[in-house]
Amino acid sequence: MGKLEENKLQKKNRLMDTAFSLYTTKGIVRTTISDIVEKAGIAKGTFYLYFRDKYDLEEKLIVRKSDELFRHALEYSGYAGKTAPEEKLIALIDDILLQLKNDPHLMRFISKNLSWGVFRRAIIHSEVDYAAVFESIFETQPTDRKTLEIEVYTVLELVGSTCHTVILDSDPVDMDTYLPYLHRAILAILRSFREDPPVRPVSA
Amino acid sequence: MGKLEENKLQKKNRLMDTAFSLYTTKGIVRTTISDIVEKAGIAKGTFYLYFRDKYDLEEKLIVRKSDELFRHALEYSGYAGKTAPEEKLIALIDDILLQLKNDPHLMRFISKNLSWGVFRRAIIHSEVDYAAVFESIFETQPTDRKTLEIEVYTVLELVGSTCHTVILDSDPVDMDTYLPYLHRAILAILRSFREDPPVRPVSA
Amino acid sequence: MGKLEENKLQKKNRLMDTAFSLYTTKGIVRTTISDIVEKAGIAKGTFYLYFRDKYDLEEKLIVRKSDELFRHALEYSGYAGKTAPEEKLIALIDDILLQLKNDPHLMRFISKNLSWGVFRRAIIHSEVDYAAVFESIFETQPTDRKTLEIEVYTVLELVGSTCHTVILDSDPVDMDTYLPYLHRAILAILRSFREDPPVRPVSA
Amino acid sequence: MGKLEENKLQKKNRLMDTAFSLYTTKGIVRTTISDIVEKAGIAKGTFYLYFRDKYDLEEKLIVRKSDELFRHALEYSGYAGKTAPEEKLIALIDDILLQLKNDPHLMRFISKNLSWGVFRRAIIHSEVDYAAVFESIFETQPTDRKTLEIEVYTVLELVGSTCHTVILDSDPVDMDTYLPYLHRAILAILRSFREDPPVRPVSA
DNA sequence: GATGAATGAGCATTCATTCAT
DNA sequence: CATGAATGAATGCTCATTCAT
C-alpha cells in the first residue's frame, strides 16, 4: 500500500473510531459532525470525502463492529472443539455475550442492531463464510436450509434482545444470573426445532 | 368535563395523533415540531403547553399505545377462557401480534419499544394491574415471583424482537409461516422454566 | 392595518431596501444572506420567513422597482399633454431615462432586467393597466394589437440595452450626447411600423 | 507544435468546452470548478494552471465565441457581394442571427454578452480588423468616425437585445416572424443617421 | 389559554485553493 | 507539468424556543 493510500485509510479509521466513541457516549442524535471532526483533529471537509453523513458512518460502523464480534467468537470461543451442535452454538453465543459484557459501549452501540437485518448485512460484507459456518454446526441435523435459517433467526433475536437490558441495566437480573436461564431457553428452542415441524399455518 | 377542559384535551390529542402519523412516516429524527403543529393546524406555541419537546411527546405516545395494545389483548383475546397458563399467555401474545400485523405503522413505532423497559413503564402508568394478571395466569405454578419475572421477560423479548422483522419485512419468512415456530419456541421456553431451576451461575 | 401586520411589512421592506443597496454595490453574487440581515439588523431566520433565497428577493425587487419606474413616468412625464403618439412615447421614455440617469444604482440593477420579460411580469403584478395605456397612446393608429406589441417590444429593447452602457459608462458617448440619436432612432422605428407591413417571412 | 504543447492546449480546450456546456446548462453561478474538472476528466489542480477562477474562464469563452461568430459572418454571409452599406450590414447580422438560432446554447451564453462592451473586447483580442471592416462597409458615407461608432452601437444593441427573447422564447413572436420587422427597423435607423444630424443636446 | 412572528445559536455542507507526491 | 487528498473559511439553512399580542 502506498504512503498516500495508507494515510487515507488512517484518516477514515480515525473518523470511525472517534465517531464510535461519541455515538456510544452522547448518542448519535446528539453527536454532530462538528463534534466528530473536532475530536478527531481532522478538517470538516475531509469527513465528506469518506461519508455522506453521520448515519452513513453509523452503518459502516455497524458492519465493521458486528463482523469483529463474530470473527472473535469464531476464533476464540472454542466452538469447534464441541461435539453437539447445541454446545457449539452456545459456545459462540457465550463468547459474544462475554465480549459485550466487557465492552458496554460496544453493547450499547450494537444492541439495537444485533438483529437479523444487520447480521445479514455483516454476512454480506464479511470475508467470513457464515453460511458455511452454520451449516457445519448443524451438519449432522436432518433439517432443511430454510428451517435452519428460521432457527438461527429465532435464537439470534432472543439473545440479542435479552442481553441488551440484562447487560446494560442488570434488569430484571444481572447477566451472570440470567445466563443459565438463557442457556436453558436456547436449548429448549433448539430441541423444539428437532421435533416434528409445525404444520398448520395460522391465518390472520 | 367542561367545554374548555374538553377543548384542551382535544388539542393535546390532535397533537399526539399527528405526531404519531409523522413519526411512523418520516421517523422521529426527521420530524420537526413545526411539522407536527402545521399538520395539526395548531399554533406552535401551543405545543409547549403540553409537551417539553418531541421526545417527551414520543414517550407519552409509547405509554399510550402499548397500554392500548395490552388492554385490547386482555379484553378480546379470550385468554381467560383457557385453562393452561401456556395457552393463556399464547392467546394474549397472538392477539397482540394480530393487532400489530394489521397496523404496520403501530408495529414500526412500538417495535423498538415493545421491550422490558417500556413494558415496565406502561405497567406503572396504566390503570390495569398487570402484576395481578400475570400472577393469575401462572397462579397454579410453584415458581417464585422473581423466576416468573425472568420467564415473562424472556418470552416478551423473544416475541418483541422476532415479530418486528417478520411483520414488517416478512424476513426471513412471513408472519403466518413463522407463528407456529414461535408458538413452539414459547412453549419450549415455558417448559424449560418448569424443569429444575439452573443452579450454577456462570461467571465472566 | 394592525400593528402586527405593519411590523411585518416593515421588516420585509427593510430587507428589500438593504438587499437593493448591497446588490447594486457588491453585486448579487458577492452578496450573502448574512450580509443582508446583518446590515438590516434583522435575524437571519426572519429572512426565510419572507424570501426563499437571495434570488427570490431579487425577483421581487425587480418587479417593485420597475413598477415604480413606470408609475413615475405615467404620473410626471406629462405624456398625456402631447398630441402625437410618438411624442407621448418619447415623453415616457425620457422620463424613465432621466430617473435612471439620476439613480445609477437603480440603473445598474434594472438595466439587465429592463426587458420584455420583466416588463411583462411588472405588468402582471402592477395595479396599473399598461395595456390600456399603450392602446390609448396609439389609439388613432390603424395597427392591430399584435403589431403594436412587436413595436413596443422593439423600442423597449432598444432603449433598455442602449441606455445601460451609455448611462453607466458614458460609452461610446455620454447620455446627453446620445439622447438625440436615440430619439431619431425611435422615431424612425415608429415610422417604419406605419409603412406597409412586411409580408415575406424569412425562413431559416 | 510539440506534442507537449499540443497536450497542454488540448487540456485547456477540454476545460473550456466542458465549462461552456455546463455554463449554458446549469448557469455559471451553479457551476463549480469541481463540476468542470470532473466532467472534463482532468485533475482539479490543473484548472489553476490555465484559469484564475471560473469567471476568468468565462471571459475567455466570451471572447472566443463571439470572435468565432463574427468571423463566420465575415466569411460566409456574402456581405462583400452586396453594394449598399445597409445590405452589407444586414447580411452580416442575418448570418449571426442564423448561427444563434441554430445554437440556442450559444445564444443563451452570448446573449447577455452580445453587447458593446464585449464587442469591444472581442475586437481588441481578435486577429480580425473590425474597424477596417466597418469603415469599408460605410466607406462611401460622409459620416464621421464617431457618428459611425454610435450608429453601429445603436444597431448592435437593438439586434442583441431583441434576438435574445425572440430566439430563446419566441416571445413576443418567433424569429421568422420578427426578422422582417427587425430589418425594417435597422434600415430606418440607418436612414435616420443619414439625415441631418441632431443639434440640440438635451440636458438633464 | 392560544397565537405565530421573530429569534439566533447551531449545524450541515460546499468549494476554491493549496501543496506534497 | 499533473495530480487529487486535504483543508477550513464561508455560507445556507433549520428549528427549538420565546414572548408580545
Short mmCIF file of C-alpha atoms in Angstrom, two decimals, chain A residues 29 55 98 101 116 120 146-147 149-150 153-154 157-158 161-162 165-166 171-173 176 178-181 184-185 188-189 191-193 195-198 200-204, chain B residues 29 55 98 101 116 120 146-147 149-150 153-154 157-158 161-162 165-166 171-173 176 178-181 184-185 188-189 191-193 195-198 200-204:
data_model
loop_
_atom_site.label_atom_id
_atom_site.label_comp_id
_atom_site.label_asym_id
_atom_site.label_seq_id
_atom_site.Cartn_x
_atom_site.Cartn_y
_atom_site.Cartn_z
CA VAL A 29 -28.69 12.14 17.61
CA TYR A 55 -25.81 7.93 9.53
CA LEU A 98 -18.77 -12.05 27.12
CA LYS A 101 -20.34 -7.64 28.79
CA TRP A 116 -31.31 -10.33 11.68
CA ARG A 120 -27.33 -10.35 7.10
CA LYS A 146 -34.97 -22.75 5.40
CA THR A 147 -35.87 -24.25 8.74
CA GLU A 149 -32.48 -20.17 8.90
CA ILE A 150 -35.63 -19.73 10.98
CA TYR A 153 -33.10 -16.27 13.44
CA THR A 154 -35.16 -17.16 16.50
CA GLU A 157 -33.25 -12.43 18.20
CA LEU A 158 -33.77 -13.91 21.64
CA SER A 161 -32.89 -8.56 22.72
CA THR A 162 -32.46 -10.12 26.15
CA THR A 165 -31.27 -4.86 29.10
CA VAL A 166 -29.53 -7.53 31.12
CA ASP A 171 -32.63 -5.61 34.68
CA PRO A 172 -34.60 -7.72 35.54
CA VAL A 173 -31.49 -9.59 36.78
CA ASP A 176 -24.50 -13.93 35.44
CA TYR A 178 -29.60 -14.68 33.63
CA LEU A 179 -27.17 -16.73 31.58
CA PRO A 180 -28.28 -20.15 32.89
CA TYR A 181 -31.89 -19.30 32.08
CA ARG A 184 -31.95 -23.40 29.00
CA ALA A 185 -34.22 -21.35 26.82
CA ALA A 188 -35.34 -25.68 24.64
CA ILE A 189 -35.80 -23.79 21.40
CA ARG A 191 -34.94 -29.04 20.84
CA SER A 192 -38.32 -27.74 19.73
CA PHE A 193 -36.95 -27.44 16.23
CA GLU A 195 -39.44 -32.23 17.00
CA ASP A 196 -42.00 -32.75 14.28
CA PRO A 197 -42.28 -29.50 12.36
CA PRO A 198 -45.47 -27.47 12.79
CA ARG A 200 -50.89 -25.63 10.45
CA PRO A 201 -50.19 -22.08 9.28
CA VAL A 202 -52.27 -19.62 11.26
CA SER A 203 -54.10 -17.14 9.09
CA ALA A 204 -54.99 -13.66 10.20
CA VAL B 29 -35.47 12.37 13.81
CA TYR B 55 -39.16 13.19 22.64
CA LEU B 98 -52.56 -9.75 15.21
CA LYS B 101 -49.88 -7.22 11.87
CA TRP B 116 -38.99 -4.81 29.06
CA ARG B 120 -42.47 -1.62 32.92
CA LYS B 146 -38.55 -13.43 40.58
CA THR B 147 -38.37 -16.50 38.37
CA GLU B 149 -40.47 -12.17 36.11
CA ILE B 150 -37.48 -13.67 34.29
CA TYR B 153 -39.11 -11.16 30.36
CA THR B 154 -37.60 -13.89 28.22
CA GLU B 157 -38.19 -10.15 24.39
CA LEU B 158 -38.37 -13.12 22.07
CA SER B 161 -37.76 -8.84 18.61
CA THR B 162 -38.82 -11.60 16.26
CA THR B 165 -38.68 -8.15 11.15
CA VAL B 166 -41.23 -10.83 10.43
CA ASP B 171 -37.97 -11.73 6.62
CA PRO B 172 -36.75 -14.47 6.96
CA VAL B 173 -40.34 -15.72 6.47
CA ASP B 176 -48.19 -16.75 9.15
CA TYR B 178 -43.40 -18.03 11.47
CA LEU B 179 -46.17 -18.12 14.06
CA PRO B 180 -46.19 -21.93 14.54
CA TYR B 181 -42.43 -21.88 15.12
CA ARG B 184 -43.33 -23.94 19.74
CA ALA B 185 -40.41 -21.85 20.90
CA ALA B 188 -40.43 -24.86 24.92
CA ILE B 189 -39.21 -21.90 26.95
CA ARG B 191 -41.49 -25.84 29.78
CA SER B 192 -37.82 -25.20 30.42
CA PHE B 193 -38.81 -22.94 33.28
CA GLU B 195 -37.85 -28.05 34.96
CA ASP B 196 -35.38 -27.97 37.79
CA PRO B 197 -34.04 -24.46 38.00
CA PRO B 198 -30.45 -23.94 36.96
CA ARG B 200 -24.62 -22.90 38.58
CA PRO B 201 -24.22 -19.21 37.84
CA VAL B 202 -21.67 -18.73 35.09
CA SER B 203 -19.09 -16.13 35.96
CA ALA B 204 -17.41 -13.99 33.35
#
